[in-house]
mmCIF file of C-alpha atoms in Angstrom:
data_model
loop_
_atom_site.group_PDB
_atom_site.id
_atom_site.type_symbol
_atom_site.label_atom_id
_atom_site.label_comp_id
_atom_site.label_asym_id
_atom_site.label_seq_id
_atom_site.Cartn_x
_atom_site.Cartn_y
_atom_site.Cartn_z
ATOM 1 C CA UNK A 10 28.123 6.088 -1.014
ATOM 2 C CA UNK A 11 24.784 5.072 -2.478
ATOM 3 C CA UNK A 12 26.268 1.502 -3.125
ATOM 4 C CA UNK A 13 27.024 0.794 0.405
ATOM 5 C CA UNK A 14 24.390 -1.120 2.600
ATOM 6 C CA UNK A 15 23.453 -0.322 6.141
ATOM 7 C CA UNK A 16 25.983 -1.828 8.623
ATOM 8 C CA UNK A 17 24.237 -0.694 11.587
ATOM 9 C CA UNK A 18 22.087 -3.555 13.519
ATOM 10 C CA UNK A 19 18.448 -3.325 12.103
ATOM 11 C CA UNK A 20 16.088 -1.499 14.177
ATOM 12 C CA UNK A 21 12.918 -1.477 11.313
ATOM 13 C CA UNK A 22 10.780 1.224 11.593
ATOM 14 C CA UNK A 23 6.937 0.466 11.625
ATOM 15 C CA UNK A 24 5.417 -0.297 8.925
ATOM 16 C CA UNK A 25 1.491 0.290 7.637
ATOM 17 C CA UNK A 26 -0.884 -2.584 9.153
ATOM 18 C CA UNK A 27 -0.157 -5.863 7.722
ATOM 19 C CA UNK A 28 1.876 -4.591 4.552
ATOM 20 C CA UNK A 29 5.729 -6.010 5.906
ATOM 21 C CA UNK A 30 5.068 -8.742 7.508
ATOM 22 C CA UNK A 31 7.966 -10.965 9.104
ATOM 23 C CA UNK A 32 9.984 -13.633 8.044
ATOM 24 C CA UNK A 33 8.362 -16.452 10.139
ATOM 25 C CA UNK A 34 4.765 -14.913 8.736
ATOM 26 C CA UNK A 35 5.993 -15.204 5.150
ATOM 27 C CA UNK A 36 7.142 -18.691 5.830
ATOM 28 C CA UNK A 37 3.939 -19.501 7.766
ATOM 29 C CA UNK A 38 2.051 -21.719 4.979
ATOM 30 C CA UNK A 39 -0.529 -22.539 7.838
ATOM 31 C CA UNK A 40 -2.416 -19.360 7.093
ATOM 32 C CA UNK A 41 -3.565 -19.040 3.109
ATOM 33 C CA UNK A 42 -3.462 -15.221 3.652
ATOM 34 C CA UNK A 43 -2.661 -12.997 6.398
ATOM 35 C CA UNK A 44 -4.350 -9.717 4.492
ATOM 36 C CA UNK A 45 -6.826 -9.013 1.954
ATOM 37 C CA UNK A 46 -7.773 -5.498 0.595
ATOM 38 C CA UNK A 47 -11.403 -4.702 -0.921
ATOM 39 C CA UNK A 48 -13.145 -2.514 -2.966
ATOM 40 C CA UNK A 49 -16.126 -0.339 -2.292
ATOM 41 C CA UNK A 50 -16.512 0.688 -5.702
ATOM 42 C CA UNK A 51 -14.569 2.899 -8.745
ATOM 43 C CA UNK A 52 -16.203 6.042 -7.677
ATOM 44 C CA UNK A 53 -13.897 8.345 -6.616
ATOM 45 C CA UNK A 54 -14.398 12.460 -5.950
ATOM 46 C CA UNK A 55 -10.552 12.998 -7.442
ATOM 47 C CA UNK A 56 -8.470 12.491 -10.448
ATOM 48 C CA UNK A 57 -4.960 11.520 -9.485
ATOM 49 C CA UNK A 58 -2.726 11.770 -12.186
ATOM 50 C CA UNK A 59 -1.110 8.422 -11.453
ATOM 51 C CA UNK A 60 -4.242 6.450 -10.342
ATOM 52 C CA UNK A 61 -3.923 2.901 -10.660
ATOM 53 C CA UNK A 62 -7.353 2.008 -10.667
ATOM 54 C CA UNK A 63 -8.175 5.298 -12.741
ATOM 55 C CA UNK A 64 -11.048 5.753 -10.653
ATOM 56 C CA UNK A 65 -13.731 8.104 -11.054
ATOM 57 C CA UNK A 66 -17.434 6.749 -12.026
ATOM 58 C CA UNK A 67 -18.991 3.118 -10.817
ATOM 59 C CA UNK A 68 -18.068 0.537 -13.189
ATOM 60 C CA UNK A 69 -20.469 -2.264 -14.247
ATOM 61 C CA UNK A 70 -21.597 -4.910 -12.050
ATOM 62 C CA UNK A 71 -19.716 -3.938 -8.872
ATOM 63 C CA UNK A 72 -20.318 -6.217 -5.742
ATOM 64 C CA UNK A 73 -23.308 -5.156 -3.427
ATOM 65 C CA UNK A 74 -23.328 -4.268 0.036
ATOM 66 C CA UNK A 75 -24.531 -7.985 0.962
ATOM 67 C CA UNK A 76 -21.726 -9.251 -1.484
ATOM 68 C CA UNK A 77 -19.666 -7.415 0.383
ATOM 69 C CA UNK A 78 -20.561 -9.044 3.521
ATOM 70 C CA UNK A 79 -20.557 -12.446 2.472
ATOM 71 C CA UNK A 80 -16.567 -11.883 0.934
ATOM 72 C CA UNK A 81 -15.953 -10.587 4.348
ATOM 73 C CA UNK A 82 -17.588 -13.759 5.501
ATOM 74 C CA UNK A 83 -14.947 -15.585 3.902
ATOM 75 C CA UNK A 84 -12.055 -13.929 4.286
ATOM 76 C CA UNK A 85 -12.617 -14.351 8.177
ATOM 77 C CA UNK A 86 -13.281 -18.018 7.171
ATOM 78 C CA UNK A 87 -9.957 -18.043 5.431
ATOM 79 C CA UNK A 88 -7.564 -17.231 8.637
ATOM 80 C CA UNK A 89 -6.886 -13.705 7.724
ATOM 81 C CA UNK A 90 -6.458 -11.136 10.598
ATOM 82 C CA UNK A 91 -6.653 -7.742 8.581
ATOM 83 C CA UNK A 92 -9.135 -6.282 6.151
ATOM 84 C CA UNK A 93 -8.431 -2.937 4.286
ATOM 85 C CA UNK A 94 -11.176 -0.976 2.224
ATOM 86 C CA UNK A 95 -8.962 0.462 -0.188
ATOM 87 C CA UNK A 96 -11.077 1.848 -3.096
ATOM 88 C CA UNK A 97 -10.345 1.651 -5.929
ATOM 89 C CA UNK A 98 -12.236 5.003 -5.500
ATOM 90 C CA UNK A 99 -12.887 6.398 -2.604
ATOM 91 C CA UNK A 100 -14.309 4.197 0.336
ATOM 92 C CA UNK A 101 -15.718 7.449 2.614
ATOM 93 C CA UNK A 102 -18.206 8.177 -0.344
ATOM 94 C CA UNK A 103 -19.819 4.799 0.236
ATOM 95 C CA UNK A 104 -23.071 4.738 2.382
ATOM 96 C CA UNK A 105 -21.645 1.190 3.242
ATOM 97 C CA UNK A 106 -18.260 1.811 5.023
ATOM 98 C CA UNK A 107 -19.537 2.529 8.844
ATOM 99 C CA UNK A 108 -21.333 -0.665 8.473
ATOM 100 C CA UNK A 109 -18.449 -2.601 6.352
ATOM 101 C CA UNK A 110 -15.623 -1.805 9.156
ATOM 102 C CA UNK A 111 -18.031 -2.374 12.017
ATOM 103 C CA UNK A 112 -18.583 -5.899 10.510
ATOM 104 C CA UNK A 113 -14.817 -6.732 10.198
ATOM 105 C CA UNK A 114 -14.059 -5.413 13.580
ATOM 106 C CA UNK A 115 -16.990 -7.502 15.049
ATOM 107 C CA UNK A 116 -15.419 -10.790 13.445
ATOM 108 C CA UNK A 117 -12.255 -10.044 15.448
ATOM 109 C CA UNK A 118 -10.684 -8.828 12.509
ATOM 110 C CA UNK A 119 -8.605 -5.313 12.246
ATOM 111 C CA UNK A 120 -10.345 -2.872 9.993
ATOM 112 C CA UNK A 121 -8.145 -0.301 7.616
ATOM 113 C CA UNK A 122 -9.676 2.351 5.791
ATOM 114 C CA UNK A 123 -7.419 4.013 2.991
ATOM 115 C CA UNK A 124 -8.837 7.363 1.983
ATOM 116 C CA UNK A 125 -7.936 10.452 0.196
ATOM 117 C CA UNK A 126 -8.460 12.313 3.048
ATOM 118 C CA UNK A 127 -11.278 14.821 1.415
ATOM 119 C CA UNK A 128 -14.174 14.058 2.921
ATOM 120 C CA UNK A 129 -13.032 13.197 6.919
ATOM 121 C CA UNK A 130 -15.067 14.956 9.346
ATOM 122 C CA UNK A 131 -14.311 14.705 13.423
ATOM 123 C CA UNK A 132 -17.925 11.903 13.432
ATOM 124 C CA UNK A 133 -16.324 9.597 11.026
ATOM 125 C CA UNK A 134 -12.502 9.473 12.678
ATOM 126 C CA UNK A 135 -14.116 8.999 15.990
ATOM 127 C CA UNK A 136 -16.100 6.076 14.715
ATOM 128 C CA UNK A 137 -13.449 4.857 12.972
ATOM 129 C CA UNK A 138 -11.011 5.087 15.600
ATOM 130 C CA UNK A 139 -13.126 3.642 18.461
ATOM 131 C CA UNK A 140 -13.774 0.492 15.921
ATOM 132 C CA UNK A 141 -9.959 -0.370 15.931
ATOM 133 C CA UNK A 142 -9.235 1.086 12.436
ATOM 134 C CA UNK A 143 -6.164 1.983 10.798
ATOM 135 C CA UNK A 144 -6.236 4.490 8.188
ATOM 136 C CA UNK A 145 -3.905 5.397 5.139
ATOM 137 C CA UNK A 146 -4.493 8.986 3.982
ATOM 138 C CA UNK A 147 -2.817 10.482 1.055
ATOM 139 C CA UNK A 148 -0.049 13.526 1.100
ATOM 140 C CA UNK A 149 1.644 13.874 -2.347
ATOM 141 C CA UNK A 150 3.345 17.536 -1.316
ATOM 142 C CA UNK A 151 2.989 20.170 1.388
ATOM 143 C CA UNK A 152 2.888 22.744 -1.473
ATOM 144 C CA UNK A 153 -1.244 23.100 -2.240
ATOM 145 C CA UNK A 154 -0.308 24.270 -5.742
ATOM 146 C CA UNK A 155 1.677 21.047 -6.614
ATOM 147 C CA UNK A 156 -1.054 18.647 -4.332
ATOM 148 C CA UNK A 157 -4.220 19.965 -6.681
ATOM 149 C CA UNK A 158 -1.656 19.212 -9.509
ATOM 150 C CA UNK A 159 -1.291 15.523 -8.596
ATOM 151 C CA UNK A 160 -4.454 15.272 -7.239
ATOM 152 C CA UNK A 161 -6.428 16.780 -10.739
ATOM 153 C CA UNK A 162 -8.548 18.683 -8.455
ATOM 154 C CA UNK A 163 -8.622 22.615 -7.652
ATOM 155 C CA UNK A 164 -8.739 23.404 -3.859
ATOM 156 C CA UNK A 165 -8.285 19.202 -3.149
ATOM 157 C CA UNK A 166 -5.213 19.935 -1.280
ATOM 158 C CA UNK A 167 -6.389 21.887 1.913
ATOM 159 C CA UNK A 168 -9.259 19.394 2.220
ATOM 160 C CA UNK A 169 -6.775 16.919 2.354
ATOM 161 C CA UNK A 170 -4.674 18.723 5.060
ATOM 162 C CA UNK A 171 -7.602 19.510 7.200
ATOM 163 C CA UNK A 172 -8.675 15.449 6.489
ATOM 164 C CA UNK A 173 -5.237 15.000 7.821
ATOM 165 C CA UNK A 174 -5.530 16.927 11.121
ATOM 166 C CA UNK A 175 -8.480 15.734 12.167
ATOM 167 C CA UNK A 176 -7.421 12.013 12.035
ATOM 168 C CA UNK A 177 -4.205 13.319 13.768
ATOM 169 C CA UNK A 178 -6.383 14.859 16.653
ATOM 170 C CA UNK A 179 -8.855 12.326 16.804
ATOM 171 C CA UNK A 180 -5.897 9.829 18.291
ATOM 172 C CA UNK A 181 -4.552 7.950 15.185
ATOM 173 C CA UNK A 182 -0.859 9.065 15.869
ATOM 174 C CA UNK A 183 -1.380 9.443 19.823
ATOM 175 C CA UNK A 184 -1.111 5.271 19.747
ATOM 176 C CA UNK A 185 2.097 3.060 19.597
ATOM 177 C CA UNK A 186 2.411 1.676 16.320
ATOM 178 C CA UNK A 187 0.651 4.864 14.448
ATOM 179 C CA UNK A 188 -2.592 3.970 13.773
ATOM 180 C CA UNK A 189 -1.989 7.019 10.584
ATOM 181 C CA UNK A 190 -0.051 6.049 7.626
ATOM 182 C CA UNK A 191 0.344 8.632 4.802
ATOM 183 C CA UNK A 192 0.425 7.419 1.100
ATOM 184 C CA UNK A 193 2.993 9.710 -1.717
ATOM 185 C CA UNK A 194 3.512 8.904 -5.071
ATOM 186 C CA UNK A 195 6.884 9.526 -6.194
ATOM 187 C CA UNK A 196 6.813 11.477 -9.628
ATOM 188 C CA UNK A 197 9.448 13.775 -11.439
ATOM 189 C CA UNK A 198 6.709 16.855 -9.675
ATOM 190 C CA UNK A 199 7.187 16.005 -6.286
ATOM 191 C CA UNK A 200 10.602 13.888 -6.462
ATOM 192 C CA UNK A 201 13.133 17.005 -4.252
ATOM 193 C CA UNK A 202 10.538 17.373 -1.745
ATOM 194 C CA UNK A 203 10.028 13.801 -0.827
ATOM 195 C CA UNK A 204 12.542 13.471 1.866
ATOM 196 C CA UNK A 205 11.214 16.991 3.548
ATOM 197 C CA UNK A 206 7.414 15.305 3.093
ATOM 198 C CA UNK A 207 9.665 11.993 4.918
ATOM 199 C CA UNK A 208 10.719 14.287 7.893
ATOM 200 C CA UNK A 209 7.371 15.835 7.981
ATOM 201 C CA UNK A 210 5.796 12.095 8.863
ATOM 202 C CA UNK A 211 8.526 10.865 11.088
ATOM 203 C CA UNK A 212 7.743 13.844 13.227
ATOM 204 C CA UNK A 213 4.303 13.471 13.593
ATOM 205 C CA UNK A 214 4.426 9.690 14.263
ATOM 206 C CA UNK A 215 3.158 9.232 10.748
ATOM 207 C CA UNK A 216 4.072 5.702 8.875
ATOM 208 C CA UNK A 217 5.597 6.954 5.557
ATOM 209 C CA UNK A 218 3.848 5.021 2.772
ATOM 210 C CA UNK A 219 5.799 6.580 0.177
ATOM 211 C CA UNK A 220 6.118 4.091 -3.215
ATOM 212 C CA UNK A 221 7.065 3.719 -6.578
ATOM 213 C CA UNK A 222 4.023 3.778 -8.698
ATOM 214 C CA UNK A 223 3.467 0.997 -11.103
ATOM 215 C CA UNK A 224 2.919 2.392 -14.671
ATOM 216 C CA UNK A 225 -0.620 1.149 -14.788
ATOM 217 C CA UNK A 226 -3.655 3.245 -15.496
ATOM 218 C CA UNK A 227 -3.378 6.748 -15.321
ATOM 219 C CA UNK A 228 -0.097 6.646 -14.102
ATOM 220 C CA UNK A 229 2.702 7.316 -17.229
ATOM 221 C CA UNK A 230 6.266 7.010 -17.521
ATOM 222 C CA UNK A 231 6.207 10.499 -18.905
ATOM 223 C CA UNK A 232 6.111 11.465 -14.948
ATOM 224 C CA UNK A 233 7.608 8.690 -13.510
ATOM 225 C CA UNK A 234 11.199 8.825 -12.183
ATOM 226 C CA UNK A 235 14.313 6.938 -13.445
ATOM 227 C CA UNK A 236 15.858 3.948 -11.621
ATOM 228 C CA UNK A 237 18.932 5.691 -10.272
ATOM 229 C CA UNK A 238 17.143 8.851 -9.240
ATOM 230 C CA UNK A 239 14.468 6.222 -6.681
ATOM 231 C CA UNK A 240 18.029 4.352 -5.496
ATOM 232 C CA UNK A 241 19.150 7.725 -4.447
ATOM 233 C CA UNK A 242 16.789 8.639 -3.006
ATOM 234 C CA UNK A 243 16.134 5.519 -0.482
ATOM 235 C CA UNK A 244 19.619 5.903 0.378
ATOM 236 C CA UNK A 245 19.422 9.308 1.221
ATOM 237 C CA UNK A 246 16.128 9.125 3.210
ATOM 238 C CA UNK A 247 17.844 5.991 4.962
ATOM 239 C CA UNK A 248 20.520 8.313 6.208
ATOM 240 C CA UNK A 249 17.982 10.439 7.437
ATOM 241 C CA UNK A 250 16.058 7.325 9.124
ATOM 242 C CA UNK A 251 19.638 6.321 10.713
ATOM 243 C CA UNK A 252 20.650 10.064 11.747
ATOM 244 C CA UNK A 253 17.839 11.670 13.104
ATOM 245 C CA UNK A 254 15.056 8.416 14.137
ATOM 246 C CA UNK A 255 17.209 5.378 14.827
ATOM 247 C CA UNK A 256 16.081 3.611 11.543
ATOM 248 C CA UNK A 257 17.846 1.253 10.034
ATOM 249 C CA UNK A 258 16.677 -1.090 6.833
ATOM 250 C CA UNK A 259 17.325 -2.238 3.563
ATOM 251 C CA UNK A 260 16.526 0.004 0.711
ATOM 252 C CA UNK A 261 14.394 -1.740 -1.539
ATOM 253 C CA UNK A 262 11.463 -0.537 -3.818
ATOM 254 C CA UNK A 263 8.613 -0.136 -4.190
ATOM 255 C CA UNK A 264 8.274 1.433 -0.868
ATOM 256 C CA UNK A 265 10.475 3.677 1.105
ATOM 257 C CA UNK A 266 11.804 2.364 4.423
ATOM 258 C CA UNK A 267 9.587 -1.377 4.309
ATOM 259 C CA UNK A 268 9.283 -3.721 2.205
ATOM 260 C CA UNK A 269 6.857 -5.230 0.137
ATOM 261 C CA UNK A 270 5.635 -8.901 1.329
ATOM 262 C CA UNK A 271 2.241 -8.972 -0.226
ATOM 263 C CA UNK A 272 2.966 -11.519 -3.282
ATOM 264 C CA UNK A 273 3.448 -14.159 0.228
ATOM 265 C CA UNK A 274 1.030 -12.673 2.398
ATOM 266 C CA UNK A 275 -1.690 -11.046 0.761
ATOM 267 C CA UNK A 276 -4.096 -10.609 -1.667
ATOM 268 C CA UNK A 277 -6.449 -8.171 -3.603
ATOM 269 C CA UNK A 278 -10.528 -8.406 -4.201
ATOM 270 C CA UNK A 279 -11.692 -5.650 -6.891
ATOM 271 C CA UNK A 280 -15.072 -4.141 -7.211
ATOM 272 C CA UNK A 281 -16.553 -6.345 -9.080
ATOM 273 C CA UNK A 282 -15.190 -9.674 -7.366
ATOM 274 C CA UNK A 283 -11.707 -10.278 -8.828
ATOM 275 C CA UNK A 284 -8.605 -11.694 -7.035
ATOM 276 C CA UNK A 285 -5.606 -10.487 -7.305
ATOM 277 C CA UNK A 286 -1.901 -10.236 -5.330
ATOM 278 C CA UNK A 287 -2.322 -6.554 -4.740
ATOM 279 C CA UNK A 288 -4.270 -3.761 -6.027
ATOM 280 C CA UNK A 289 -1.879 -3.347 -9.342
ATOM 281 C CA UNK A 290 -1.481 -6.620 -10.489
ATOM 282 C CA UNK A 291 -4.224 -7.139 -13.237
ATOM 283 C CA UNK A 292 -4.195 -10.392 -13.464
ATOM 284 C CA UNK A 293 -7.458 -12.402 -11.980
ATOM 285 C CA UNK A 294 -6.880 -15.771 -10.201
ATOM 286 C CA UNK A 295 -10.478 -15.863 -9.878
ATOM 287 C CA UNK A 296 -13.503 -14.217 -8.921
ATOM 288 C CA UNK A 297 -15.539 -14.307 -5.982
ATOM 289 C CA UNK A 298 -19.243 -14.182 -7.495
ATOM 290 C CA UNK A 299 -17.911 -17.831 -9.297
ATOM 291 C CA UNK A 300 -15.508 -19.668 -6.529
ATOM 292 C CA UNK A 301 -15.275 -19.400 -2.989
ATOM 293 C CA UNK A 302 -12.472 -17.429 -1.703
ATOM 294 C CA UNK A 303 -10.851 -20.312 -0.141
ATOM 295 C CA UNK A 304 -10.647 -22.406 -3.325
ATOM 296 C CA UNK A 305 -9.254 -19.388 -5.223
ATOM 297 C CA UNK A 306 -6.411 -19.275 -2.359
ATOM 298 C CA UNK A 307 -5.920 -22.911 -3.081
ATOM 299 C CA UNK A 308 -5.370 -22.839 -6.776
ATOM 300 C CA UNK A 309 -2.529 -24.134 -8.081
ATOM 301 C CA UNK A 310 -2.232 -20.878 -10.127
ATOM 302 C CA UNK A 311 -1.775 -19.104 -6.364
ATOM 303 C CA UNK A 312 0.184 -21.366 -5.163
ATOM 304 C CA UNK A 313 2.779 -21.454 -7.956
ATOM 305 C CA UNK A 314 2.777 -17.354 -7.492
ATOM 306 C CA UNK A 315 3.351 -17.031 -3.933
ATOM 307 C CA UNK A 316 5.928 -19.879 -4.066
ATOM 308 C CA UNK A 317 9.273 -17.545 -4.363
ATOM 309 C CA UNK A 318 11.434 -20.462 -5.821
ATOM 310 C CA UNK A 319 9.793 -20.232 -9.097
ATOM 311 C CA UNK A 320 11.179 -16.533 -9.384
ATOM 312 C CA UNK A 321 13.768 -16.268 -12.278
ATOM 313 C CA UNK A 322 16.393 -13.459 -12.538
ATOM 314 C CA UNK A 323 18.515 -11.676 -10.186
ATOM 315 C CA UNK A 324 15.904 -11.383 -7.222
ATOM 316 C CA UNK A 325 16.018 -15.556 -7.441
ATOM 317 C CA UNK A 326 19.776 -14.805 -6.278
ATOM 318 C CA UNK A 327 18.985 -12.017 -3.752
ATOM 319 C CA UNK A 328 19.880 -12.960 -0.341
ATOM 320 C CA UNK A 329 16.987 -10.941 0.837
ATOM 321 C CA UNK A 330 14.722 -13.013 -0.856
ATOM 322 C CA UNK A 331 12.200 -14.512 1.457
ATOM 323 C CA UNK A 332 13.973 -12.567 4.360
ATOM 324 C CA UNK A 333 13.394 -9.307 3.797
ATOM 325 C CA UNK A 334 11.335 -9.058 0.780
ATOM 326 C CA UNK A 335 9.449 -11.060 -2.010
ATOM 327 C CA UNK A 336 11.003 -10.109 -4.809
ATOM 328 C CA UNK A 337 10.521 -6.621 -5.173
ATOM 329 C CA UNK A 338 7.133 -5.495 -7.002
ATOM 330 C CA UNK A 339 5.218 -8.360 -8.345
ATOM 331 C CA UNK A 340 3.503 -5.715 -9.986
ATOM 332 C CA UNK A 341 5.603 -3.836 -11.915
ATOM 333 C CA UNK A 342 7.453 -7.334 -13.290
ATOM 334 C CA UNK A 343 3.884 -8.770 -14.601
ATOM 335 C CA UNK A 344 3.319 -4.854 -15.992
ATOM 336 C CA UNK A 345 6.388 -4.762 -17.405
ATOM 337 C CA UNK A 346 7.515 -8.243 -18.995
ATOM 338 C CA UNK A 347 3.837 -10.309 -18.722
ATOM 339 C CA UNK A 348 5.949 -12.667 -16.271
ATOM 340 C CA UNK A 349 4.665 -12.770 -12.940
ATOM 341 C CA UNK A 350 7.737 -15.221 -11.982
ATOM 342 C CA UNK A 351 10.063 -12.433 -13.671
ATOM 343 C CA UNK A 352 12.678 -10.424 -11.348
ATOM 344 C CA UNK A 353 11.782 -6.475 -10.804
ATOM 345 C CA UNK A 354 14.375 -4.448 -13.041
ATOM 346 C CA UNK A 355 13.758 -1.622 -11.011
ATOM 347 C CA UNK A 356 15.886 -3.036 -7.735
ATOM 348 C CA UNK A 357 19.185 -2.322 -7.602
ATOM 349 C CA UNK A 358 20.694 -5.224 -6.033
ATOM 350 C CA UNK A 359 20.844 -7.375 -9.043
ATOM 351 C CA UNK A 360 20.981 -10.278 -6.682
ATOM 352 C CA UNK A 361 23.363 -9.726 -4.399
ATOM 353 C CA UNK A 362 24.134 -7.468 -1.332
#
């Protein structure tokens, strides 16, 4: 059963802001970028088990709040429409963020705001919601035991549930698309549960941002899960999607129920100025303190990367390739094999349907 693809005509689900973007945007070589995430800092008031960015103290030489606002300055001068402040800590401990988000939104730009959910308070989703944000929160179980577990911290769980209902009351999921996307780790701890965690979203007009974690920082492979455990369970939770929401899509990791089109369409600044694809590929195509954004984009190191003809393997034969994905995880090939070009051995498609 697992081997079977959906039949069904495609009715995609939504999908967090700017992470799946379509096929025309992928092809769309008239924008350099359509996305690009940024840092606030390392400090972070957690200790996830599988953090990539094993956050948890400042690290040296991080970009300043007016460094901050000049790389905003040139994203916007790049063409990109969205902006998330994703960490690689926690962005709500940052004096900065009201002021960082007000200053996207005021270039015309949409603001996103992923946070582990610890620290919300009603003031800060109300500003954040009347500035346009979207947010991505963080929901690794609805057991509080096995949350603190993942999470490293005692009691970190129903802070992040009360985080959680706040932004839910404060008019995140009372929009069409959500404006509330969830983020779970899939591990061996929480691996039975994920499909009731699924459920739990899709009810609430939550976007699942459920993933495979690339085994990078604190993340190990000690916890991770195998490759035929993840395909079954995207193929169960896509019977769920098809049964019970109207659903239908292509099971591909990392992510369950979307798929990943950042390697095209995005790309990653760090705390202290490097660019990346994403926020797990460690590999710097520049930084922003040295070369303007714009000449970084340029490269012909980018340019080789986000061109999807150079990939080798079996996602080179995919017919999703370029369609409905980019070739799986960029992430996990560089981790894994030190080829960025290289195929993701984690999909099960092999290159074909």
């Amino acid at each position: 059963m697992h081997e079977e693809q959906p039949n069904a005509p495609f009715q995609l689900p939504p999908s967090p802001t700017g992470c799946a973007l379509s096929k025309g945007e992928i092809d769309n070589h008239s924008i350099l970028v359509h996305r690009v995430g940024i840092e606030t800092g390392n400090t972070c008031n957690l200790r996830c088990i599988y953090c990539f960015a094993n956050s948890g103290k400042a690290l040296p030489g991080e970009l300043n709040s007016s460094e901050l606002f000049q790389v905003i300055d040139q994203i916007s001068e790049v063409g990109a429409k969205i902006i998330p402040i994703i960490g690689g800590g926690e962005p709500t401990l940052s004096k900065h963020l009201l002021d960082l988000v007000a200053y996207i939104s005021s270039k015309g730009l949409i603001p996103g705001v992923f946070t582990n959910c610890t620290v919300i308070t009603k003031e800060l989703a109300r500003r954040l919601f009347d500035m346009g944000t979207y947010v991505v929160g963080k929901l690794n179980s609805l057991d509080h035991n096995l949350e603190d577990l993942m999470t490293g911290v005692k009691g970190a769980s129903k802070r992040i549930k009360q985080g959680i209902d706040i932004l839910m009351t404060s008019g995140f999921t009372g929009v069409t698309p959500s404006k509330l996307s969830l983020n779970t780790i899939i591990c061996k701890y929480n691996y039975y549960e994920i499909p009731a965690i699924f459920r739990w979203m899709r009810d609430r007009n939550i976007i699942p941002y459920i993933q495979i974690p690339v085994l990078i920082g604190r993340m190990k492979s000690a916890i991770a899960i195998s490759n035929q455990q993840a395909k079954t369970l995207f193929y169960n939770i896509l019977k769920i999607d098809q049964e019970n929401y109207g659903y239908n899509w292509v099971p591909t990791p990392p992510n369950v129920s979307w798929p990943c089109t950042q390697r095209t369409t995005s790309c990653y600044i760090t705390s202290t100025g490097d660019v990346q694809l994403c926020n797990s590929t460690n590999i710097s195509l520049g930084n922003v303190r040295k070369q303007r954004l714009r000449d970084i984009l340029l490269s012909s190191q980018m340019k080789a990367i986000k061109d999807l003809t150079r990939i080798r393997g079996n996602c080179a034969k995919c017919p999703y390739l370029g369609v409905y994905c980019c070739g799986g995880c960029t992430a996990n090939s560089f981790n894994s094999t030190g080829d960025v070009f290289a195929s993701d051995e984690r999909c099960w498609h092999q290159g074909g349907v």
